[in-house]
mmCIF file of C-alpha atoms in Angstrom:
data_model
loop_
_atom_site.group_PDB
_atom_site.id
_atom_site.type_symbol
_atom_site.label_atom_id
_atom_site.label_comp_id
_atom_site.label_asym_id
_atom_site.label_seq_id
_atom_site.Cartn_x
_atom_site.Cartn_y
_atom_site.Cartn_z
ATOM 1 C CA MET A 234 6.676 -16.687 -15.542
ATOM 2 C CA ASN A 235 6.508 -17.839 -11.906
ATOM 3 C CA LEU A 236 4.655 -16.245 -9.035
ATOM 4 C CA TYR A 237 6.248 -15.796 -5.595
ATOM 5 C CA ILE A 238 3.964 -15.149 -2.656
ATOM 6 C CA ALA A 239 5.365 -13.124 0.224
ATOM 7 C CA ILE A 240 3.539 -13.147 3.577
ATOM 8 C CA PRO A 241 4.758 -11.467 6.801
ATOM 9 C CA ALA A 242 3.241 -13.014 9.938
ATOM 10 C CA LEU A 243 3.344 -11.697 13.480
ATOM 11 C CA ASP A 244 0.907 -13.375 15.991
ATOM 12 C CA GLU A 245 -1.211 -14.689 13.114
ATOM 13 C CA LEU A 246 -2.043 -18.194 14.221
ATOM 14 C CA ASP A 247 -5.783 -17.426 14.137
ATOM 15 C CA PHE A 248 -5.666 -15.899 10.639
ATOM 16 C CA LEU A 249 -2.898 -17.257 8.462
ATOM 17 C CA PRO A 250 -4.442 -20.775 8.110
ATOM 18 C CA HIS A 251 -7.373 -19.196 6.297
ATOM 19 C CA THR A 252 -5.021 -17.347 3.880
ATOM 20 C CA LEU A 253 -3.163 -20.535 3.253
ATOM 21 C CA ALA A 254 -6.435 -22.335 2.642
ATOM 22 C CA ALA A 255 -7.271 -19.693 -0.038
ATOM 23 C CA ILE A 256 -3.882 -20.277 -1.572
ATOM 24 C CA ALA A 257 -4.468 -24.047 -1.613
ATOM 25 C CA LYS A 258 -7.697 -23.501 -3.642
ATOM 26 C CA GLN A 259 -5.947 -21.495 -6.381
ATOM 27 C CA LYS A 260 -6.577 -22.675 -9.897
ATOM 28 C CA THR A 261 -3.748 -21.347 -12.000
ATOM 29 C CA GLU A 262 -1.433 -22.334 -14.791
ATOM 30 C CA PHE A 263 1.363 -20.275 -13.223
ATOM 31 C CA PRO A 264 3.775 -22.105 -10.962
ATOM 32 C CA PHE A 265 3.952 -20.363 -7.560
ATOM 33 C CA ALA A 266 5.945 -20.594 -4.390
ATOM 34 C CA VAL A 267 4.911 -19.381 -0.924
ATOM 35 C CA TYR A 268 7.234 -17.649 1.538
ATOM 36 C CA VAL A 269 6.199 -16.753 5.048
ATOM 37 C CA CYS A 270 8.306 -14.719 7.488
ATOM 38 C CA VAL A 271 7.307 -15.345 11.103
ATOM 39 C CA ASN A 272 8.703 -12.462 13.002
ATOM 40 C CA GLN A 273 8.909 -10.261 16.113
ATOM 41 C CA PRO A 274 11.645 -8.320 17.960
ATOM 42 C CA ASP A 275 13.965 -10.694 19.761
ATOM 43 C CA ASP A 276 13.751 -8.731 23.054
ATOM 44 C CA TRP A 277 10.002 -9.564 23.245
ATOM 45 C CA TRP A 278 11.062 -12.926 24.759
ATOM 46 C CA ASN A 279 12.127 -10.860 27.846
ATOM 47 C CA ASN A 280 9.014 -8.714 27.888
ATOM 48 C CA ASP A 281 6.213 -10.033 30.148
ATOM 49 C CA GLU A 282 3.619 -8.193 28.014
ATOM 50 C CA LYS A 283 4.931 -9.566 24.675
ATOM 51 C CA VAL A 284 6.237 -13.014 25.441
ATOM 52 C CA GLU A 285 2.829 -14.546 24.723
ATOM 53 C CA ILE A 286 3.087 -13.299 21.148
ATOM 54 C CA CYS A 287 6.515 -15.042 20.862
ATOM 55 C CA LYS A 288 4.959 -18.233 22.073
ATOM 56 C CA ASN A 289 2.142 -17.941 19.585
ATOM 57 C CA ASN A 290 4.667 -17.400 16.790
ATOM 58 C CA GLN A 291 6.341 -20.645 17.871
ATOM 59 C CA LYS A 292 3.017 -22.415 17.513
ATOM 60 C CA LEU A 293 2.646 -20.828 14.047
ATOM 61 C CA LEU A 294 6.093 -22.009 13.113
ATOM 62 C CA HIS A 295 5.117 -25.548 14.110
ATOM 63 C CA PHE A 296 1.881 -25.325 12.134
ATOM 64 C CA LEU A 297 3.729 -24.190 9.036
ATOM 65 C CA GLN A 298 6.290 -26.971 9.355
ATOM 66 C CA GLU A 299 3.517 -29.530 9.520
ATOM 67 C CA PHE A 300 1.479 -27.962 6.717
ATOM 68 C CA LYS A 301 0.911 -30.559 3.909
ATOM 69 C CA GLU A 302 -1.172 -28.793 1.222
ATOM 70 C CA PHE A 303 1.857 -27.267 -0.510
ATOM 71 C CA LYS A 304 5.449 -26.374 0.363
ATOM 72 C CA ILE A 305 5.978 -23.307 2.449
ATOM 73 C CA ASN A 306 9.351 -21.615 2.514
ATOM 74 C CA ILE A 307 9.635 -20.504 6.126
ATOM 75 C CA ILE A 308 11.790 -17.614 7.299
ATOM 76 C CA ASP A 309 12.175 -17.768 11.040
ATOM 77 C CA LYS A 310 12.653 -14.366 12.620
ATOM 78 C CA SER A 311 10.873 -15.359 15.837
ATOM 79 C CA THR A 312 12.699 -18.131 17.600
ATOM 80 C CA SER A 313 14.816 -16.755 20.539
ATOM 81 C CA GLY A 314 18.153 -15.443 19.095
ATOM 82 C CA LEU A 315 16.696 -15.082 15.572
ATOM 83 C CA GLY A 316 14.190 -12.216 16.059
ATOM 84 C CA TRP A 317 14.684 -8.619 14.960
ATOM 85 C CA GLY A 318 17.264 -6.403 16.700
ATOM 86 C CA SER A 319 16.128 -3.079 18.115
ATOM 87 C CA ASN A 320 16.981 -1.106 14.888
ATOM 88 C CA LYS A 321 15.514 -3.649 12.438
ATOM 89 C CA CYS A 322 11.938 -4.553 13.158
ATOM 90 C CA GLY A 323 8.404 -4.294 11.919
ATOM 91 C CA VAL A 324 6.435 -5.330 8.851
ATOM 92 C CA GLY A 325 8.799 -3.334 6.549
ATOM 93 C CA TRP A 326 11.753 -5.454 7.553
ATOM 94 C CA ALA A 327 9.620 -8.614 7.243
ATOM 95 C CA ARG A 328 8.636 -7.644 3.699
ATOM 96 C CA LYS A 329 12.201 -6.709 2.804
ATOM 97 C CA THR A 330 13.501 -9.991 4.199
ATOM 98 C CA LEU A 331 10.848 -11.922 2.168
ATOM 99 C CA PHE A 332 11.592 -9.975 -1.022
ATOM 100 C CA ASP A 333 15.376 -10.352 -0.656
ATOM 101 C CA GLU A 334 15.122 -14.089 -0.091
ATOM 102 C CA ILE A 335 12.810 -14.557 -3.023
ATOM 103 C CA MET A 336 15.079 -12.536 -5.341
ATOM 104 C CA LYS A 337 17.933 -14.910 -4.734
ATOM 105 C CA THR A 338 16.552 -17.482 -7.151
ATOM 106 C CA VAL A 339 14.084 -15.770 -9.448
ATOM 107 C CA THR A 340 14.266 -14.412 -12.954
ATOM 108 C CA ASP A 341 13.565 -10.853 -13.942
ATOM 109 C CA ASP A 342 10.149 -11.607 -15.462
ATOM 110 C CA ASP A 343 8.844 -13.393 -12.381
ATOM 111 C CA VAL A 344 6.290 -11.607 -10.267
ATOM 112 C CA ILE A 345 6.184 -11.220 -6.392
ATOM 113 C CA ILE A 346 2.705 -11.003 -4.938
ATOM 114 C CA SER A 347 2.652 -9.258 -1.582
ATOM 115 C CA LEU A 348 0.000 -10.489 0.875
ATOM 116 C CA ASP A 349 -0.770 -10.170 4.557
ATOM 117 C CA ALA A 350 -1.509 -13.116 6.832
ATOM 118 C CA ASP A 351 -5.199 -12.140 7.194
ATOM 119 C CA THR A 352 -6.042 -11.619 3.483
ATOM 120 C CA LEU A 353 -8.560 -13.674 1.482
ATOM 121 C CA PHE A 354 -9.190 -13.903 -2.246
ATOM 122 C CA ASN A 355 -11.059 -16.009 -4.809
ATOM 123 C CA GLU A 356 -9.627 -19.184 -6.393
ATOM 124 C CA SER A 357 -8.611 -17.397 -9.634
ATOM 125 C CA TYR A 358 -6.690 -14.581 -7.949
ATOM 126 C CA PHE A 359 -3.215 -15.833 -8.826
ATOM 127 C CA GLN A 360 -4.283 -16.639 -12.359
ATOM 128 C CA SER A 361 -5.738 -13.123 -12.861
ATOM 129 C CA VAL A 362 -2.548 -11.475 -11.625
ATOM 130 C CA GLY A 363 -0.347 -13.580 -13.896
ATOM 131 C CA GLU A 364 -2.551 -12.995 -16.944
ATOM 132 C CA ASN A 365 -2.650 -9.238 -16.196
ATOM 133 C CA PHE A 366 1.166 -8.963 -16.162
ATOM 134 C CA ILE A 367 1.514 -10.837 -19.495
ATOM 135 C CA GLN A 368 -1.463 -9.580 -21.440
ATOM 136 C CA ASN A 369 -1.189 -5.905 -20.441
ATOM 137 C CA LYS A 370 2.673 -5.871 -20.185
ATOM 138 C CA ILE A 371 2.593 -4.222 -16.786
ATOM 139 C CA GLU A 372 5.493 -3.818 -14.392
ATOM 140 C CA ALA A 373 3.569 -3.229 -11.066
ATOM 141 C CA LEU A 374 0.035 -3.565 -9.820
ATOM 142 C CA SER A 375 -1.990 -1.952 -7.067
ATOM 143 C CA VAL A 376 -4.736 -4.572 -6.651
ATOM 144 C CA PRO A 377 -8.375 -3.544 -6.027
ATOM 145 C CA TYR A 378 -9.508 -4.355 -2.472
ATOM 146 C CA TYR A 379 -12.719 -4.635 -0.474
ATOM 147 C CA HIS A 380 -13.003 -5.172 3.300
ATOM 148 C CA LYS A 381 -15.861 -7.574 4.145
ATOM 149 C CA LEU A 382 -17.840 -6.742 7.207
ATOM 150 C CA THR A 383 -17.864 -8.811 10.368
ATOM 151 C CA GLU A 384 -20.134 -9.434 13.324
ATOM 152 C CA ASN A 385 -18.296 -6.675 15.234
ATOM 153 C CA GLU A 386 -20.272 -3.459 14.658
ATOM 154 C CA ASP A 387 -17.458 -1.224 16.032
ATOM 155 C CA ALA A 388 -14.996 -2.789 13.666
ATOM 156 C CA ASN A 389 -17.434 -2.445 10.772
ATOM 157 C CA ARG A 390 -18.005 1.278 11.350
ATOM 158 C CA ALA A 391 -14.231 1.840 11.743
ATOM 159 C CA ILE A 392 -13.200 -0.008 8.629
ATOM 160 C CA LEU A 393 -15.952 1.548 6.561
ATOM 161 C CA ARG A 394 -14.923 5.058 7.627
ATOM 162 C CA TYR A 395 -11.254 4.286 6.864
ATOM 163 C CA GLU A 396 -12.087 2.735 3.516
ATOM 164 C CA ILE A 397 -14.163 5.806 2.632
ATOM 165 C CA TYR A 398 -11.153 7.937 3.422
ATOM 166 C CA LEU A 399 -8.972 5.775 1.124
ATOM 167 C CA ARG A 400 -11.437 5.788 -1.746
ATOM 168 C CA ASN A 401 -12.115 9.609 -1.536
ATOM 169 C CA TYR A 402 -8.340 10.094 -1.757
ATOM 170 C CA PHE A 403 -7.925 7.783 -4.712
ATOM 171 C CA ILE A 404 -10.796 9.222 -6.670
ATOM 172 C CA ASN A 405 -9.654 12.784 -6.296
ATOM 173 C CA MET A 406 -6.036 12.000 -7.098
ATOM 174 C CA HIS A 407 -7.263 10.236 -10.227
ATOM 175 C CA ARG A 408 -9.497 13.140 -11.038
ATOM 176 C CA ILE A 409 -6.701 15.708 -11.051
ATOM 177 C CA GLY A 410 -4.478 13.399 -13.099
ATOM 178 C CA SER A 411 -1.887 12.760 -10.416
ATOM 179 C CA PRO A 412 0.659 10.002 -11.229
ATOM 180 C CA TYR A 413 0.399 9.014 -7.633
ATOM 181 C CA ALA A 414 -3.209 7.881 -7.799
ATOM 182 C CA PHE A 415 -2.882 4.537 -6.137
ATOM 183 C CA THR A 416 -3.865 2.963 -2.838
ATOM 184 C CA ALA A 417 -0.993 1.528 -0.815
ATOM 185 C CA ILE A 418 -2.110 -1.663 0.926
ATOM 186 C CA GLY A 419 0.614 -4.189 1.615
ATOM 187 C CA SER A 420 -1.685 -7.120 0.879
ATOM 188 C CA ALA A 421 -2.720 -5.648 -2.517
ATOM 189 C CA ILE A 422 0.541 -5.235 -4.342
ATOM 190 C CA ALA A 423 2.249 -7.282 -7.082
ATOM 191 C CA VAL A 424 5.443 -6.305 -8.891
ATOM 192 C CA LYS A 425 7.909 -7.699 -11.384
ATOM 193 C CA VAL A 426 11.325 -8.697 -10.098
ATOM 194 C CA LYS A 427 13.156 -6.611 -12.633
ATOM 195 C CA THR A 428 11.276 -3.554 -11.487
ATOM 196 C CA LEU A 429 12.224 -4.309 -7.849
ATOM 197 C CA LYS A 430 15.871 -4.514 -8.953
ATOM 198 C CA LYS A 431 15.662 -1.111 -10.734
ATOM 199 C CA ILE A 432 14.497 0.614 -7.461
ATOM 200 C CA ARG A 433 16.902 -1.469 -5.394
ATOM 201 C CA GLY A 434 14.249 -3.298 -3.543
ATOM 202 C CA ILE A 435 11.931 -2.319 -0.663
ATOM 203 C CA THR A 436 12.743 0.314 1.937
ATOM 204 C CA PRO A 437 12.420 -1.462 5.303
ATOM 205 C CA LEU A 438 10.341 0.983 7.262
ATOM 206 C CA ASN A 439 8.469 0.030 10.463
ATOM 207 C CA SER A 440 5.203 0.989 8.785
ATOM 208 C CA GLY A 441 4.249 2.642 5.492
ATOM 209 C CA GLU A 442 6.699 0.549 3.531
ATOM 210 C CA ASP A 443 3.870 -0.257 1.053
ATOM 211 C CA PHE A 444 3.361 3.491 0.277
ATOM 212 C CA TYR A 445 7.043 4.193 -0.213
ATOM 213 C CA LEU A 446 7.462 1.020 -2.309
ATOM 214 C CA LEU A 447 4.703 2.110 -4.712
ATOM 215 C CA GLN A 448 6.022 5.717 -4.787
ATOM 216 C CA LYS A 449 9.507 4.432 -5.738
ATOM 217 C CA ILE A 450 8.005 2.247 -8.419
ATOM 218 C CA ARG A 451 5.916 5.008 -9.843
ATOM 219 C CA LYS A 452 8.931 7.234 -10.297
ATOM 220 C CA MET A 453 10.338 4.455 -12.448
ATOM 221 C CA THR A 454 7.308 3.118 -14.314
ATOM 222 C CA PRO A 455 3.457 3.405 -14.329
ATOM 223 C CA ILE A 456 1.455 1.319 -11.877
ATOM 224 C CA SER A 457 -1.605 -0.488 -13.050
ATOM 225 C CA ASN A 458 -4.656 -0.050 -10.772
ATOM 226 C CA TYR A 459 -6.977 -2.709 -12.265
ATOM 227 C CA ASN A 460 -7.141 -6.429 -11.926
ATOM 228 C CA ALA A 461 -10.002 -8.812 -12.729
ATOM 229 C CA GLU A 462 -9.874 -10.219 -9.171
ATOM 230 C CA MET A 463 -9.447 -8.342 -5.916
ATOM 231 C CA VAL A 464 -8.268 -9.067 -2.428
ATOM 232 C CA TYR A 465 -10.289 -9.024 0.798
ATOM 233 C CA PRO A 466 -8.179 -7.794 3.689
ATOM 234 C CA ALA A 467 -9.447 -8.490 7.228
ATOM 235 C CA ALA A 468 -11.335 -5.711 9.026
ATOM 236 C CA ARG A 469 -9.925 -5.921 12.555
ATOM 237 C CA PHE A 470 -8.408 -3.804 15.252
ATOM 238 C CA SER A 471 -4.677 -4.400 15.369
ATOM 239 C CA THR A 472 -1.503 -2.835 16.787
ATOM 240 C CA ARG A 473 0.933 -4.937 14.736
ATOM 241 C CA VAL A 474 2.061 -1.781 12.904
ATOM 242 C CA SER A 475 2.365 1.867 14.116
ATOM 243 C CA PHE A 476 0.089 3.214 11.424
ATOM 244 C CA GLY A 477 -2.098 1.729 8.705
ATOM 245 C CA THR A 478 -5.473 -0.054 8.688
ATOM 246 C CA GLY A 479 -5.463 -1.590 12.207
ATOM 247 C CA PRO A 480 -4.204 1.502 14.092
ATOM 248 C CA ALA A 481 -6.487 3.742 12.003
ATOM 249 C CA MET A 482 -9.464 1.671 13.094
ATOM 250 C CA ILE A 483 -8.488 1.855 16.766
ATOM 251 C CA LYS A 484 -7.963 5.595 16.658
ATOM 252 C CA GLY A 485 -11.122 6.089 14.695
ATOM 253 C CA ASN A 486 -13.139 3.916 17.047
ATOM 254 C CA SER A 487 -12.213 6.351 19.813
ATOM 255 C CA GLY A 488 -13.748 9.182 17.768
ATOM 256 C CA ASP A 489 -10.405 10.552 16.420
ATOM 257 C CA TRP A 490 -10.204 10.693 12.655
ATOM 258 C CA THR A 491 -7.817 13.670 12.469
ATOM 259 C CA SER A 492 -5.166 11.563 10.836
ATOM 260 C CA TYR A 493 -7.555 10.288 8.148
ATOM 261 C CA PRO A 494 -9.907 13.218 7.275
ATOM 262 C CA MET A 495 -12.243 13.557 4.377
ATOM 263 C CA TYR A 496 -10.055 15.923 2.286
ATOM 264 C CA HIS A 497 -12.320 18.373 0.442
ATOM 265 C CA TYR A 498 -12.111 18.163 -3.325
ATOM 266 C CA SER A 499 -11.109 21.836 -3.441
ATOM 267 C CA LEU A 500 -7.752 20.952 -1.863
ATOM 268 C CA PHE A 501 -6.984 18.516 -4.701
ATOM 269 C CA ASN A 502 -8.001 21.319 -7.139
ATOM 270 C CA LYS A 503 -5.206 23.481 -5.673
ATOM 271 C CA ILE A 504 -2.786 20.770 -6.798
ATOM 272 C CA LYS A 505 -4.341 20.555 -10.209
ATOM 273 C CA GLU A 506 -3.933 24.296 -10.622
ATOM 274 C CA THR A 507 -0.236 23.722 -10.427
ATOM 275 C CA TYR A 508 -0.314 20.686 -12.706
ATOM 276 C CA ASP A 509 -2.023 22.839 -15.297
ATOM 277 C CA ILE A 510 0.750 25.416 -15.434
ATOM 278 C CA ILE A 511 3.645 22.965 -15.657
ATOM 279 C CA PRO A 512 4.277 24.193 -19.279
ATOM 280 C CA GLN A 513 4.647 27.703 -17.965
ATOM 281 C CA LEU A 514 6.819 26.599 -15.054
ATOM 282 C CA PHE A 515 9.179 25.169 -17.662
ATOM 283 C CA THR A 516 10.020 28.654 -18.723
ATOM 284 C CA GLU A 517 9.009 31.042 -15.890
ATOM 285 C CA ASP A 518 8.257 31.123 -12.158
ATOM 286 C CA ILE A 519 4.590 31.261 -11.117
ATOM 287 C CA GLU A 520 3.343 31.152 -7.639
ATOM 288 C CA THR A 521 0.541 28.929 -6.419
ATOM 289 C CA GLU A 522 -0.327 27.582 -3.015
ATOM 290 C CA PHE A 523 1.138 24.262 -3.833
ATOM 291 C CA VAL A 524 4.324 25.761 -5.268
ATOM 292 C CA ASN A 525 4.740 27.951 -2.195
ATOM 293 C CA PHE A 526 4.297 24.860 0.029
ATOM 294 C CA LEU A 527 6.917 23.025 -1.934
ATOM 295 C CA LYS A 528 9.360 25.891 -1.482
ATOM 296 C CA GLU A 529 8.815 25.682 2.271
ATOM 297 C CA GLN A 530 9.348 21.922 2.255
ATOM 298 C CA TYR A 531 12.554 22.110 0.185
ATOM 299 C CA LYS A 532 13.667 25.297 1.913
ATOM 300 C CA THR A 533 14.421 27.207 -1.283
ATOM 301 C CA ASN A 534 12.843 29.941 -3.354
ATOM 302 C CA ASP A 535 14.322 28.475 -6.553
ATOM 303 C CA LEU A 536 12.611 25.194 -7.190
ATOM 304 C CA TRP A 537 12.641 25.124 -10.938
ATOM 305 C CA SER A 538 15.941 26.532 -12.236
ATOM 306 C CA PRO A 539 17.900 23.341 -11.374
ATOM 307 C CA LEU A 540 15.174 21.286 -13.159
ATOM 308 C CA ARG A 541 15.237 23.520 -16.250
ATOM 309 C CA LYS A 542 19.052 23.257 -16.364
ATOM 310 C CA ASN A 543 19.125 19.473 -16.185
ATOM 311 C CA PHE A 544 15.880 18.631 -18.066
ATOM 312 C CA LYS A 545 15.843 20.366 -21.478
ATOM 313 C CA THR A 546 12.486 19.265 -22.858
ATOM 314 C CA LEU A 547 9.002 19.749 -21.439
ATOM 315 C CA PRO A 548 8.344 15.978 -21.061
ATOM 316 C CA GLN A 549 11.628 15.672 -19.171
ATOM 317 C CA PHE A 550 10.828 18.617 -16.992
ATOM 318 C CA THR A 551 7.299 17.341 -16.330
ATOM 319 C CA ARG A 552 8.653 14.015 -15.102
ATOM 320 C CA ALA A 553 11.120 15.779 -12.871
ATOM 321 C CA PHE A 554 8.394 18.011 -11.499
ATOM 322 C CA HIS A 555 6.339 14.950 -10.449
ATOM 323 C CA GLU A 556 9.395 13.405 -8.891
ATOM 324 C CA LYS A 557 9.823 16.530 -6.747
ATOM 325 C CA ALA A 558 6.115 17.055 -6.051
ATOM 326 C CA ASP A 559 5.595 13.354 -5.310
ATOM 327 C CA GLY A 560 2.932 11.480 -3.332
ATOM 328 C CA LEU A 561 4.439 12.264 0.006
ATOM 329 C CA ARG A 562 4.557 16.018 -0.664
ATOM 330 C CA ILE A 563 0.961 15.875 -1.880
ATOM 331 C CA LEU A 564 -0.167 14.185 1.296
ATOM 332 C CA GLN A 565 1.789 16.694 3.392
ATOM 333 C CA PHE A 566 0.145 19.546 1.518
ATOM 334 C CA LEU A 567 -3.315 18.158 2.024
ATOM 335 C CA LYS A 568 -2.710 17.688 5.791
ATOM 336 C CA ALA A 569 -1.267 21.163 6.067
ATOM 337 C CA MET A 570 -4.117 22.858 4.235
ATOM 338 C CA ASN A 571 -6.930 20.799 5.673
ATOM 339 C CA ASN A 572 -9.228 22.704 8.047
ATOM 340 C CA ASP A 573 -12.476 21.041 7.090
ATOM 341 C CA GLU A 574 -14.516 19.722 9.975
ATOM 342 C CA PHE A 575 -16.707 17.628 7.681
ATOM 343 C CA GLN A 576 -18.606 15.082 9.758
ATOM 344 C CA ILE A 577 -19.658 11.815 8.229
ATOM 345 C CA THR A 578 -22.465 9.585 9.529
ATOM 346 C CA ASN A 579 -21.664 6.888 12.097
ATOM 347 C CA ASP A 580 -24.524 4.644 11.047
ATOM 348 C CA GLU A 581 -23.252 1.341 9.693
ATOM 349 C CA LEU A 582 -25.797 0.983 6.926
ATOM 350 C CA GLU A 583 -25.189 4.523 5.694
ATOM 351 C CA LEU A 584 -21.443 4.110 5.851
ATOM 352 C CA ASN A 585 -21.688 0.872 3.880
ATOM 353 C CA ALA A 586 -23.781 2.578 1.229
ATOM 354 C CA ILE A 587 -21.265 5.413 0.882
ATOM 355 C CA ARG A 588 -18.397 2.892 0.734
ATOM 356 C CA ASP A 589 -20.109 0.824 -1.957
ATOM 357 C CA GLY A 590 -20.936 3.915 -3.968
ATOM 358 C CA LEU A 591 -17.312 5.102 -3.909
ATOM 359 C CA PHE A 592 -16.137 1.566 -4.630
ATOM 360 C CA ALA A 593 -18.221 1.462 -7.792
ATOM 361 C CA ILE A 594 -16.795 4.801 -8.930
ATOM 362 C CA GLU A 595 -13.273 3.772 -8.114
ATOM 363 C CA MET A 596 -13.477 0.551 -9.988
ATOM 364 C CA GLU A 597 -14.652 2.336 -13.100
ATOM 365 C CA LEU A 598 -11.713 4.769 -12.798
ATOM 366 C CA ARG A 599 -9.300 1.852 -12.331
ATOM 367 C CA LYS A 600 -10.627 0.236 -15.512
ATOM 368 C CA ILE A 601 -10.309 3.460 -17.488
ATOM 369 C CA ALA A 602 -6.652 3.811 -16.466
ATOM 370 C CA GLN A 603 -5.875 0.211 -17.422
#
């Protein structure tokens, strides 16, 4: 089994060298190859506000070409004339381009490790991922993560608040037994090539491609949430994507956490109420708040008859139910139902204590599910 490392890079001259240094220190018996896609929209070359990013990308390309520690397979989507067109841009297209290029020469049992250009990890990370896939016979992995704090207090408070949101969400999804209990972070994903082929690869969205990738995979096969080693994504304000960690931190730093609220556990309980009656839904219609929400989303009052007709056993019906009431519908339901004005402390030490407490709980849950 070989490992293939996929790294999108946009204006990452200050950060990618540190990630490459972490790769150079890897102690692993698994052969690995590194692919980097340096990218930005082509029309940025004619944009006075963006042209400096293009120039920095050129410097990064030169750095990668001169890099001597190991071979880097460079995909140039930055040089004038090679950048993204107006309809194909963003980190989603960069990841798709990387995955597609890698899949030209790999075998079904090889593994693609998705990273970001500002992600760090210990020297046994690659080895731990390879062993995990072989020993536990997994098809996909949502890797544990932990944002290390910096000297920037504003950034620290923002990333801690965002991480608390993520961990609260995971813990509650796990608690209610949702198959979509995973955290979608682009730098914390590994997947077998044959699984990627089954779902026809990654959907190239501008942002959120990591969430939709894991959701597509989960509809095909379980996702492991535990690994002996974790990744350490950077905690920094960033506008490289339209939503995700960087934009969440920027928005939160201004005092606006409406897009990333602390969903009350009772909202997850409403979903579990529907999970608990799936055997009854197999034979009869029962209304719940979640069921009524799904009817509104799908614009039908007859959600279950088509499923009953096409899926004749309860296990088949249950799987079909979860494909219909997927992770996106759950998130939409939580957002629609949320009216909690719960306020969390803004003190860095208290935020860190809350984060670490949730982290400990989450890691235990990840181990249980392994």
